[in-house]
Structure formats: structure tokens, C-alpha cells
């Protein structure tokens, strides 16, 4: 891998051990306080994980949408949470896996940045990943543990891809392919991350094909790129075969559900603040340098254009690029994940800027650079408190106890106004619900026919949400829907008009139970069907197996060690050479 070490007169690079200890110091206390628990998706991921903890080889989950298959969502992150839940419990296991993902991300950024910049700059880039505003928002506001873990694994895979393209070393090919398939097993949308991150690396491998002792031809790099693409396509197809079967058997045909990340950020400044300014933080100050250095340096140009395209996609509806690229898929995707990837791709050049400032100005630059990085993380965490997604947490245990006693689980229920705690109730209750918090898995016509998310927050989708809720109430007897737990008085007139009545109160009266007397017990429905046993076996074995094989390949497949003189980066007049492989 092409890089350059700092000279003896320059500040030394920060060790990865120090960076990981800092990541532990910054994020460890926040995770111990379970700050992500009230994020948008955290309890949803815990819900999936809790099912695997009890039914590892049976992906059919009867608790949402009158039954759905968890093969609609790649399982690796959920299965890791389920495994560690045997030690820590579901909630703390989620926090542990999130911490592992954050620390693995720091390692991945370091290894990815080494492809582009010198060791000192790469270490600053890795340090910057700990303080990313986009990381803080994904971890503590959105609860997108899968996006973070998938990106971390991808960044650890592409350095092996780079070496394979230049050196044709079989061990690098195996490690790159296994880690990439592992990343896809975390989340299917990691495929976009893989393309956006890997494409500039392929371009760079073409630029560097004759540097540092490598003797690769243009055609050779292209052929090896095709071999890599074919290998991961086959691997992903096999490992996630139940997912593809489910996807093509029941394609997502529901009406588009609005999401603020698709807005025009120039017309909606609050959305732009939440989805771009806060995630980017102090990195915004580095953008002019990125344009200058990225467009003037031949080795940084692939990274610059990859970053720029990813940034434009992450702006959602602010530019036409995302709509042009994705077509109808634009109305299915959410775009905060692309801004997160954009910030990760910006870090190598931001690390280079930090190194140049610190090398020139010493402590005069060191203090403000570190302060700006820390401020980015602090602002990301503070923004969650200033701009909360949900109300304060309330006690759900009495509701779970009601659903689990006196044969109440024979009937179905919904919640209104519970926010993320809807998934917590679903996880702990034996009863099932017609609602759910994963749009791609739902097949009920009362939900797919309207451009709204889950019934629990129907009012936020305007007429579409309320029409979806009204249709579900109309068919309550058909679904065995007897209980509605309400934490928002906005819905009370609709319930009363539809023939429901209040019976019990919880949490000092903030939650009311509404019931409908003539509802028969719930029956099995014909929406979807449980996957066959062979799919359950594949789902329980292959994703975790590829993760284990990835770890073993990194540990056991050693590379040839190259010893070479290092140079100061970037130098356009001399050929870069390989530093000694670690």
C-alpha cells in the first residue's frame, strides 16, 4: 500500500492503541448510559436480535404485521447482539456491539487513509473518526448500528482490495472478498457503501500500478477488479440467498413513505442542519482544502471525486443527482447514510490538512484542531437533546404485564404515540401486533396502500397516516385487534367514533387502554409465509460463518513483507514506494 511515514523532524503519528483508548473514553460512557436506547431504530434492532436469541434457525417472527420473515433484513449485526445477549442482556449487548463497531471504524479509517496519505495524516484521520458529528447522530439519534458496522467492515476490506489489484496476492484477494461479503451480511444497503468506497480505490490502483515495486498493467488491474466483483457477487448471492428470495417473491410495492433526508436542504434549513451541517461539523472548514488538494494532486483525485459524488447523493433532494441515479428507489432510500460515508471519505484529506497545520504551527494549530474535532462530536450529541425525536421515556412494563397475563396474548394490539418504545413493548410482550417498524417487511394492504410509516405515529404522515389507521380500525375484527394503548390524546376522537372505549390507565394516566368488545381471538393470516427450514439453516449459519472466516483470514493469512525507503507525501516528481507492511 502506498504511503509515507513522517520524517524524524515531524510530530509522530498517533498509535492505533491511543486512538482506540480515546474512542473508548469518548463513547464508552455514553453507551454505558444507554444513550442510544431512545434513538429512532435502536429498539427495532434489539427486537430483531431478541428473536434470534430464542429462535436462531427460525427467521419467521409472528409479532409484527401478523407475521413476517426476518430474512427481509440481513442478520449479522442482529445475530451478534443476540450472541452477546447471553452475557450482557439484549440492551447492553446492543451497546457493546455498537462500541465494537465504533472502534472497528477507527481502525478501518486508519487503514483506508493509509492508501491515500502518509502515516501521520492517516492517524489524524482515524482520530477524527472518533469525533465525527455524523457518527454521533447515527449512533445516538438514528440508532443505525448496521450502517456503522457495515461501513467499518467495508473500510477494513478495501486496503486488501488495493493490494490485490496492484500485487495480485491471493491472500489479499481472499481477505478483501470475505470482508466485503461480511459487510453485505450486516446490511443490504452496504452495497452502496462498497461501490462508493471501492471505486476510487480501483482508480488509484490504476494510477499506482507501477509504483513501489509493483509491476501491474492497466489490463491486469481491470481484470482483477472484475474477478473481485464476480467473487463478491457470488458470495453475497449465496450468503444472503434467503434475503433475495424474499425480496423477489414479495417486492416492495407500497406507496413511498416521506423522509426528511429527501428534502431540499436549502428550502428546509432545519432539515439541512440535522442532516448535513451537524453531521459534517468542523469538516466543513476543510472543504476548500479538499477541492484545492484533491484537484491538484493526481493520487488524491480519485478520492476527491468519490467524496464529491457521495456528498451530492447525501444531499438528498437538494441536488438532482440522487433522483437521476436511483429513480424510483430515491423514494425508498434515506440519505443520512450517504452523508455518513461522505464524512468518512473526507477524513484522509482532512487528516492531511491537520498534519500540515500542526507540522507548520505546532501547538498553535494542535489546540484549535483538536478543539474543533471535539466540538463536532459534542454538537452532535447535544443536538439530540436540543432536537429530540421522541418524548421522554416512560414505563412500559405495566403494559407488557397486561399483554402477558390472562390470555390477553390471544388478541392483537397496537400502540399510538409510543415512538421507539413501541419496539420495546413488541420485544417483551407475548402478544402480536398488526403494526411494525420495518417498512420493507409489511404486506398488510391497510399499510402498503398509504404513504405512511407505522401506525404508532400515524398523525405525522397527515391524511395518509390517519387513513391507514382508520382502515386498520375498520378491519379490527378481521385481525383480532382488541387492544389499543394510547399515549397521545390526538387519537381519542377517532377511537371513540370507531366504537372503542377506555378501560385502564398506566404511568399516572399518561397511557390509556382502549378496547373493542366484539373482537374474536386473532387467527393466523395468509399474508406471507414462513421460510422453509433450509432457508432458516442458511440464515443461521452462513452470515456468522463468513464473519468468522473473515477474522481468521486476517489473522492467519500473512502477506509478503516489503522493505522500502519511505518518502514524504505527497511528492509528484518522485515515484512513491511501499513502506514496510505491518
XYZ file of C-alpha atoms in Angstrom:
582
model
C 0.000 0.000 0.000
C 1.412 3.358 -0.951
C 2.020 5.667 1.907
C 4.705 7.702 3.537
C 5.942 7.892 7.071
C 6.611 11.160 8.765
C 10.206 12.302 8.964
C 12.021 12.441 12.254
C 11.591 16.226 12.446
C 7.810 15.996 12.299
C 5.374 15.028 15.056
C 4.946 11.313 15.271
C 1.808 9.544 14.152
C -0.711 8.677 16.860
C -0.747 4.974 17.674
C -3.886 2.990 16.999
C -3.861 1.893 20.637
C -4.145 5.513 21.774
C -6.929 6.169 19.262
C -8.913 3.134 20.428
C -8.475 4.150 24.071
C -9.774 7.602 23.198
C -12.748 6.082 21.366
C -13.459 4.025 24.470
C -13.171 7.111 26.679
C -15.496 9.199 24.472
C -18.162 6.687 23.526
C -17.908 4.167 26.362
C -19.660 6.341 28.984
C -22.390 7.374 26.512
C -23.082 3.724 25.725
C -22.969 2.702 29.397
C -25.638 5.348 29.992
C -27.587 3.625 27.167
C -27.949 6.913 25.302
C -28.803 5.141 22.000
C -31.749 3.336 23.610
C -34.121 6.198 22.799
C -32.811 6.645 19.274
C -35.094 6.056 16.330
C -34.108 2.480 15.420
C -32.235 1.008 18.396
C -35.166 -0.930 19.870
C -36.062 -2.135 16.373
C -32.648 -3.764 16.075
C -32.985 -5.166 19.591
C -36.367 -6.582 18.579
C -34.786 -8.461 15.678
C -31.921 -9.605 17.901
C -34.242 -10.837 20.649
C -35.931 -13.134 18.135
C -32.598 -14.639 17.056
C -31.673 -15.118 20.710
C -34.612 -17.505 21.090
C -35.104 -18.779 17.521
C -31.704 -18.726 15.817
C -32.679 -21.008 12.917
C -36.276 -19.803 12.530
C -36.449 -16.339 10.945
C -40.262 -16.253 10.983
C -41.368 -13.667 13.546
C -45.113 -13.649 14.378
C -45.030 -10.459 16.456
C -45.267 -7.811 13.698
C -47.582 -7.469 10.699
C -49.463 -10.649 11.811
C -46.193 -12.447 10.989
C -43.179 -11.637 8.805
C -39.834 -13.145 7.854
C -36.651 -11.609 9.231
C -34.897 -12.763 6.074
C -36.072 -9.400 4.726
C -33.169 -7.826 6.676
C -29.550 -9.132 6.618
C -28.911 -10.609 10.059
C -25.253 -10.312 11.048
C -25.448 -7.310 13.398
C -28.631 -8.660 14.993
C -27.085 -12.095 15.420
C -24.028 -10.591 17.104
C -26.312 -8.751 19.535
C -28.211 -11.989 20.138
C -24.988 -13.893 20.880
C -23.678 -11.358 23.378
C -27.131 -11.025 24.956
C -26.450 -14.361 26.634
C -23.811 -12.496 28.639
C -24.996 -8.885 28.851
C -28.726 -8.981 28.097
C -30.235 -7.507 24.941
C -29.874 -3.803 25.740
C -26.272 -3.872 26.971
C -25.360 -6.302 24.203
C -26.581 -3.704 21.708
C -24.349 -1.109 23.405
C -21.380 -3.494 23.315
C -21.748 -4.257 19.603
C -22.143 -0.532 18.929
C -18.879 0.124 20.780
C -17.131 -2.600 18.781
C -18.436 -1.024 15.560
C -17.120 2.420 16.574
C -13.677 1.055 17.425
C -13.588 -1.065 14.274
C -14.488 2.090 12.336
C -11.437 3.897 13.754
C -9.216 1.010 12.635
C -10.863 0.972 9.216
C -10.406 4.723 8.702
C -6.718 4.407 9.627
C -6.145 1.584 7.164
C -8.211 3.290 4.457
C -6.437 6.644 4.916
C -3.022 4.957 4.619
C -3.868 4.213 0.996
C -4.056 7.929 0.268
C -1.855 9.831 2.724
C 1.159 9.429 4.999
C 1.094 7.682 8.361
C 0.808 10.847 10.425
C -2.106 12.200 8.389
C -3.796 8.789 8.435
C -3.594 8.658 12.229
C -5.207 12.117 12.435
C -7.961 10.898 10.102
C -8.562 7.898 12.356
C -8.657 10.159 15.410
C -11.160 12.366 13.607
C -13.487 9.402 13.074
C -13.990 9.222 16.852
C -15.369 12.776 16.864
C -17.490 12.723 13.705
C -20.803 14.508 14.078
C -22.295 12.065 11.567
C -21.226 9.148 13.767
C -22.805 10.765 16.833
C -26.112 11.280 15.010
C -26.227 7.779 13.547
C -25.329 6.125 16.847
C -27.307 8.259 19.295
C -30.163 9.779 17.287
C -30.905 7.410 14.387
C -29.761 4.171 16.054
C -28.307 2.874 12.776
C -25.890 0.342 14.214
C -25.995 -1.669 10.973
C -24.882 1.292 8.858
C -21.939 1.989 11.165
C -20.830 -1.633 11.402
C -21.224 -2.213 7.654
C -19.143 0.885 6.856
C -16.466 -0.157 9.370
C -16.085 -3.604 7.817
C -16.038 -2.118 4.309
C -13.226 0.300 5.187
C -11.209 -2.597 6.554
C -11.771 -4.550 3.329
C -10.688 -2.017 0.695
C -6.970 -1.845 1.663
C -6.745 -5.558 0.842
C -8.544 -4.860 -2.435
C -5.950 -2.183 -3.273
C -3.064 -4.578 -2.640
C -4.732 -7.331 -4.642
C -5.228 -5.031 -7.623
C -1.571 -3.982 -7.644
C 0.229 -7.100 -6.445
C -2.130 -9.965 -7.417
C -1.541 -11.542 -3.995
C -4.056 -14.329 -3.393
C -4.179 -13.746 0.372
C -5.245 -10.134 -0.203
C -7.930 -11.273 -2.636
C -9.344 -13.725 -0.095
C -9.370 -11.169 2.709
C -10.894 -8.432 0.557
C -13.639 -10.735 -0.734
C -14.526 -12.255 2.651
C -14.651 -8.891 4.432
C -16.783 -7.368 1.676
C -19.306 -10.218 1.812
C -19.273 -9.873 5.601
C -20.117 -6.163 5.253
C -23.057 -7.000 2.974
C -24.308 -9.521 5.554
C -24.651 -6.624 8.012
C -26.994 -4.568 5.815
C -28.049 -4.890 2.191
C -27.602 -1.153 1.603
C -23.911 -1.592 2.461
C -23.707 -2.495 -1.243
C -23.849 1.248 -1.975
C -21.066 1.853 0.538
C -18.937 -0.828 -1.091
C -19.350 0.717 -4.553
C -18.743 4.301 -3.438
C -15.676 3.445 -1.354
C -14.140 0.818 -3.641
C -14.478 2.653 -6.983
C -11.875 5.362 -6.129
C -9.532 2.627 -4.856
C -9.718 0.850 -8.221
C -8.919 4.144 -9.946
C -5.971 4.694 -7.597
C -4.677 1.176 -8.225
C -4.531 2.054 -11.929
C -2.592 5.242 -11.137
C -0.197 3.360 -8.812
C 0.140 0.199 -10.864
C 3.890 0.662 -11.472
C 4.881 2.326 -8.190
C 6.753 0.889 -5.254
C 7.965 -2.311 -6.872
C 4.582 -3.222 -8.333
C 4.541 -4.181 -11.988
C 0.856 -4.311 -12.867
C -0.582 -3.437 -16.236
C -3.739 -1.440 -16.803
C -5.444 -4.545 -18.165
C -4.266 -6.565 -15.173
C -5.829 -4.145 -12.689
C -9.103 -4.175 -14.620
C -9.169 -7.985 -14.826
C -8.502 -8.314 -11.099
C -11.259 -5.751 -10.411
C -13.671 -7.885 -12.413
C -12.533 -11.000 -10.548
C -13.153 -9.265 -7.224
C -16.571 -8.040 -8.355
C -17.572 -11.508 -9.551
C -16.342 -13.161 -6.342
C -18.252 -10.838 -4.023
C -21.370 -11.013 -6.226
C -21.367 -14.803 -5.929
C -20.570 -14.667 -2.214
C -23.305 -12.144 -1.441
C -25.803 -14.066 -3.566
C -25.111 -17.284 -1.621
C -24.796 -15.880 1.899
C -27.935 -13.731 1.544
C -29.898 -16.137 -0.664
C -32.977 -16.161 1.664
C -32.972 -12.360 1.509
C -33.004 -12.322 -2.288
C -35.730 -14.967 -2.408
C -37.864 -12.899 -0.036
C -37.122 -9.695 -1.935
C -38.123 -11.024 -5.349
C -41.053 -13.038 -4.017
C -42.569 -10.045 -2.223
C -41.115 -6.909 -3.846
C -41.715 -3.613 -2.080
C -44.678 -2.118 -3.957
C -46.055 0.138 -1.238
C -46.537 3.848 -1.734
C -43.421 5.930 -0.929
C -43.112 6.990 2.690
C -41.871 10.580 3.217
C -38.493 11.087 4.889
C -36.877 14.472 5.646
C -33.465 13.352 4.318
C -35.015 13.585 0.808
C -35.868 17.269 1.284
C -34.194 20.202 -0.409
C -31.935 21.359 2.413
C -31.767 24.903 1.019
C -35.534 25.241 1.319
C -35.769 23.497 4.699
C -32.947 24.833 6.826
C -33.846 22.753 9.876
C -33.559 19.576 7.824
C -30.271 20.785 6.348
C -28.976 21.460 9.831
C -29.969 17.980 11.043
C -28.818 16.001 8.006
C -25.787 17.922 6.775
C -24.364 20.735 8.911
C -24.400 18.881 12.251
C -23.086 15.619 10.688
C -20.251 17.430 8.921
C -19.329 19.682 11.823
C -15.776 21.057 11.605
C -15.147 19.078 8.409
C -16.935 21.915 6.595
C -13.844 24.056 7.231
C -11.682 21.522 5.382
C -13.788 21.512 2.181
C -11.834 24.333 0.404
C -8.580 22.477 1.106
C -10.121 19.264 -0.240
C -11.025 20.967 -3.507
C -7.579 22.531 -3.835
C -5.524 19.465 -2.974
C -7.928 16.915 -4.431
C -7.984 18.568 -7.861
C -4.251 19.329 -7.968
C -2.827 16.003 -6.788
C -3.066 13.022 -9.119
C -3.185 10.448 -6.306
C -5.870 12.287 -4.352
C -8.059 12.972 -7.365
C -9.891 9.584 -7.247
C -10.694 10.115 -3.569
C -11.855 13.667 -4.213
C -14.284 12.706 -6.972
C -15.556 9.727 -4.973
C -16.125 12.014 -1.998
C -17.808 14.690 -4.117
C -20.264 12.285 -5.753
C -21.105 10.722 -2.391
C -21.616 14.170 -0.882
C -24.018 15.194 -3.640
C -26.001 11.977 -3.147
C -26.111 12.616 0.607
C -27.753 15.990 -0.026
C -30.940 14.113 -0.960
C -33.361 16.342 -2.853
C -31.094 19.387 -2.684
C -29.491 18.374 -5.999
C -30.963 16.299 -8.859
C -28.140 13.724 -8.740
C -29.753 11.295 -6.282
C -33.023 11.206 -8.237
C -31.178 10.703 -11.517
C -29.084 7.852 -10.123
C -31.757 5.979 -8.186
C -35.018 6.711 -9.994
C -37.969 5.313 -8.027
C -35.531 3.919 -5.463
C -34.945 7.534 -4.420
C -38.308 7.428 -2.621
C -37.344 4.285 -0.703
C -33.828 5.192 0.437
C -32.904 7.541 3.257
C -29.834 9.675 2.652
C -28.210 10.278 6.025
C -26.185 7.096 5.407
C -24.599 8.689 2.314
C -23.608 11.788 4.273
C -22.006 9.476 6.839
C -19.993 7.739 4.090
C -19.106 11.155 2.676
C -17.630 12.269 6.004
C -15.594 9.064 6.213
C -14.191 9.648 2.717
C -13.332 13.236 3.675
C -11.225 12.185 6.656
C -7.967 11.295 4.807
C -7.750 14.782 3.251
C -8.863 16.403 6.498
C -6.120 14.436 8.278
C -3.613 15.691 5.703
C -4.705 19.279 6.351
C -4.406 18.781 10.107
C -0.914 17.298 9.730
C 0.293 20.183 7.579
C -1.079 22.777 10.008
C 0.390 21.046 13.059
C 3.759 20.490 11.376
C 3.953 24.162 10.473
C 2.452 25.856 13.524
C 2.871 23.270 16.298
C 0.723 23.778 19.370
C -0.834 26.903 17.901
C -2.579 24.625 15.430
C -2.827 21.487 17.567
C -5.134 23.000 20.181
C -7.730 24.525 17.807
C -7.714 21.450 15.528
C -8.421 19.131 18.453
C -10.979 21.583 19.893
C -12.860 21.729 16.578
C -12.925 17.923 16.357
C -14.220 17.611 19.929
C -16.792 20.330 19.263
C -18.147 18.366 16.283
C -18.846 15.348 18.481
C -20.212 17.460 21.338
C -22.532 19.313 18.977
C -23.760 16.025 17.517
C -24.617 14.651 20.956
C -26.080 17.952 22.184
C -28.255 18.252 19.074
C -30.021 15.044 20.082
C -31.089 16.721 23.328
C -31.981 20.023 21.689
C -33.891 18.317 18.896
C -35.294 15.080 20.364
C -37.101 12.641 18.100
C -39.375 11.334 20.854
C -40.733 12.444 24.209
C -39.095 11.365 27.423
C -39.075 7.667 28.209
C -41.996 6.275 30.188
C -42.716 2.978 31.938
C -43.765 0.233 29.548
C -43.597 -2.670 31.979
C -47.262 -2.426 33.150
C -48.358 -2.592 29.506
C -46.212 -5.661 28.873
C -47.567 -7.284 32.030
C -51.136 -6.701 30.845
C -50.448 -8.275 27.453
C -48.730 -11.285 29.041
C -51.484 -12.208 31.523
C -54.996 -13.657 31.405
C -54.794 -14.896 27.806
C -54.608 -11.326 26.513
C -51.980 -12.519 24.052
C -54.769 -14.289 22.142
C -55.642 -10.877 20.732
C -53.577 -8.350 18.794
C -52.804 -4.783 19.819
C -51.383 -1.509 18.550
C -49.805 1.463 20.293
C -50.284 5.144 19.470
C -47.680 7.714 20.466
C -45.111 5.290 21.891
C -42.320 6.219 19.484
C -39.281 3.931 19.683
C -40.710 2.234 22.785
C -43.246 0.520 20.527
C -40.457 -1.887 19.533
C -39.511 -2.384 23.175
C -43.080 -3.418 24.005
C -43.093 -5.750 20.979
C -39.848 -7.338 22.145
C -41.089 -8.073 25.658
C -44.764 -8.888 25.044
C -46.071 -12.298 24.013
C -48.935 -10.766 22.043
C -48.569 -9.819 18.392
C -49.429 -6.568 16.648
C -50.624 -5.557 13.201
C -48.100 -2.709 13.302
C -44.337 -2.901 12.838
C -41.242 -0.761 12.466
C -39.601 -2.178 9.332
C -41.403 -0.995 6.224
C -39.892 -3.480 3.772
C -41.401 -6.448 5.624
C -45.030 -5.360 5.756
C -47.621 -6.800 3.393
C -50.902 -5.702 5.006
C -52.937 -3.670 2.480
C -54.120 -1.259 5.180
C -50.484 -0.129 5.442
C -48.984 -0.588 1.967
C -51.813 1.307 0.239
C -50.932 4.540 2.050
C -47.753 6.600 2.029
C -47.262 6.367 5.795
C -44.934 4.627 8.201
C -46.032 2.693 11.253
C -49.457 3.190 12.776
C -47.932 4.286 16.081
C -47.047 7.712 14.662
C -49.804 7.926 12.039
C -50.597 11.587 12.663
C -47.160 12.705 11.493
C -47.959 11.422 7.995
C -51.035 13.635 7.697
C -54.021 12.341 5.785
C -52.164 9.231 4.571
C -51.307 8.175 8.117
C -54.766 8.757 9.521
C -56.426 6.959 6.590
C -54.146 3.965 7.178
C -55.071 3.922 10.879
C -58.782 4.320 10.080
C -58.630 1.377 7.653
C -56.974 -0.800 10.286
C -59.605 0.099 12.893
C -62.329 -0.723 10.384
C -60.908 -4.245 9.977
C -60.136 -4.803 13.676
C -62.332 -7.907 13.915
C -60.623 -9.474 10.910
C -57.208 -9.100 12.544
C -58.228 -9.877 16.121
C -57.208 -6.326 17.069
C -58.720 -5.791 20.534
C -56.314 -3.534 22.470
C -55.007 -0.051 21.704
C -52.591 1.661 24.091
C -52.733 5.434 23.606
C -50.140 7.962 24.749
C -51.373 10.803 22.575
C -54.847 12.271 23.109
C -54.918 13.376 19.464
C -56.233 9.909 18.522
C -59.025 9.694 21.104
C -61.875 11.182 18.971
C -61.142 8.726 16.158
C -61.137 5.756 18.552
C -64.338 6.817 20.239
C -66.083 7.326 16.902
C -64.904 3.861 15.737
C -66.539 2.162 18.764
C -63.604 1.741 21.165
C -63.800 2.566 24.881
C -61.296 3.425 27.626
C -60.791 0.848 30.377
C -57.427 1.220 32.160
C -54.732 3.840 32.754
C -50.954 3.448 33.115
C -47.962 5.613 34.015
C -50.010 8.079 36.088
C -52.675 8.354 33.438
C -50.388 9.258 30.523
C -51.208 5.951 28.778
C -54.814 4.778 28.294
C -56.003 1.352 27.253
C -58.838 1.303 24.722
C -60.670 -1.944 23.929
C -63.262 -3.196 21.470
C -65.629 -5.758 22.974
C -66.813 -7.781 19.977
C -63.372 -8.743 18.610
C -62.724 -12.515 18.242
C -59.306 -14.012 19.110
C -56.590 -13.492 16.496
C -56.111 -16.150 13.836
C -53.233 -16.968 11.529
C -53.367 -14.858 8.380
C -52.309 -15.546 4.797
C -50.015 -12.525 4.441
C -46.591 -14.003 3.736
C -45.440 -17.485 4.653
C -42.703 -18.840 6.927
C -39.471 -19.636 5.036
C -38.675 -23.345 4.590
C -36.292 -24.964 7.069
C -33.354 -24.946 4.639
C -33.533 -21.155 4.464
C -33.542 -20.979 8.248
C -30.417 -23.136 8.355
C -28.670 -20.961 5.771
C -29.709 -17.810 7.618
C -28.426 -19.141 10.910
C -25.110 -20.485 9.568
C -23.740 -18.578 6.567
C -23.629 -14.903 7.719
C -21.943 -15.789 11.004
C -19.639 -18.250 9.231
C -18.403 -15.625 6.776
C -17.731 -13.293 9.712
C -15.630 -15.954 11.449
C -13.790 -16.751 8.212
C -13.071 -13.052 7.696
C -11.475 -12.773 11.120
C -9.459 -15.953 10.618
C -8.235 -14.836 7.189
C -6.944 -11.528 8.578
C -5.158 -13.313 11.429
C -3.792 -16.337 9.620
C -3.103 -15.293 6.017
C 0.185 -13.448 6.243
C 1.469 -11.214 3.487
C 4.880 -10.884 1.959
C 6.797 -8.210 3.792
C 8.247 -5.420 1.665
C 11.091 -3.288 2.908
C 11.416 0.013 1.140
C 12.544 3.560 1.704
C 9.716 5.882 2.665
C 9.074 9.316 1.194
C 7.263 12.422 2.288
C 3.685 12.580 0.910
C 2.679 13.976 -1.476
C 5.546 14.216 -3.965
C 4.643 14.456 -7.642
C 8.165 14.270 -9.070
C 9.219 11.047 -7.444
C 7.712 7.585 -7.524
C 6.072 6.660 -4.219
C 7.299 3.416 -2.749
C 5.881 0.916 -0.357
C 6.649 1.237 3.301
C 7.200 -1.937 5.231
C 3.972 -3.868 5.661
C 2.777 -4.212 9.216
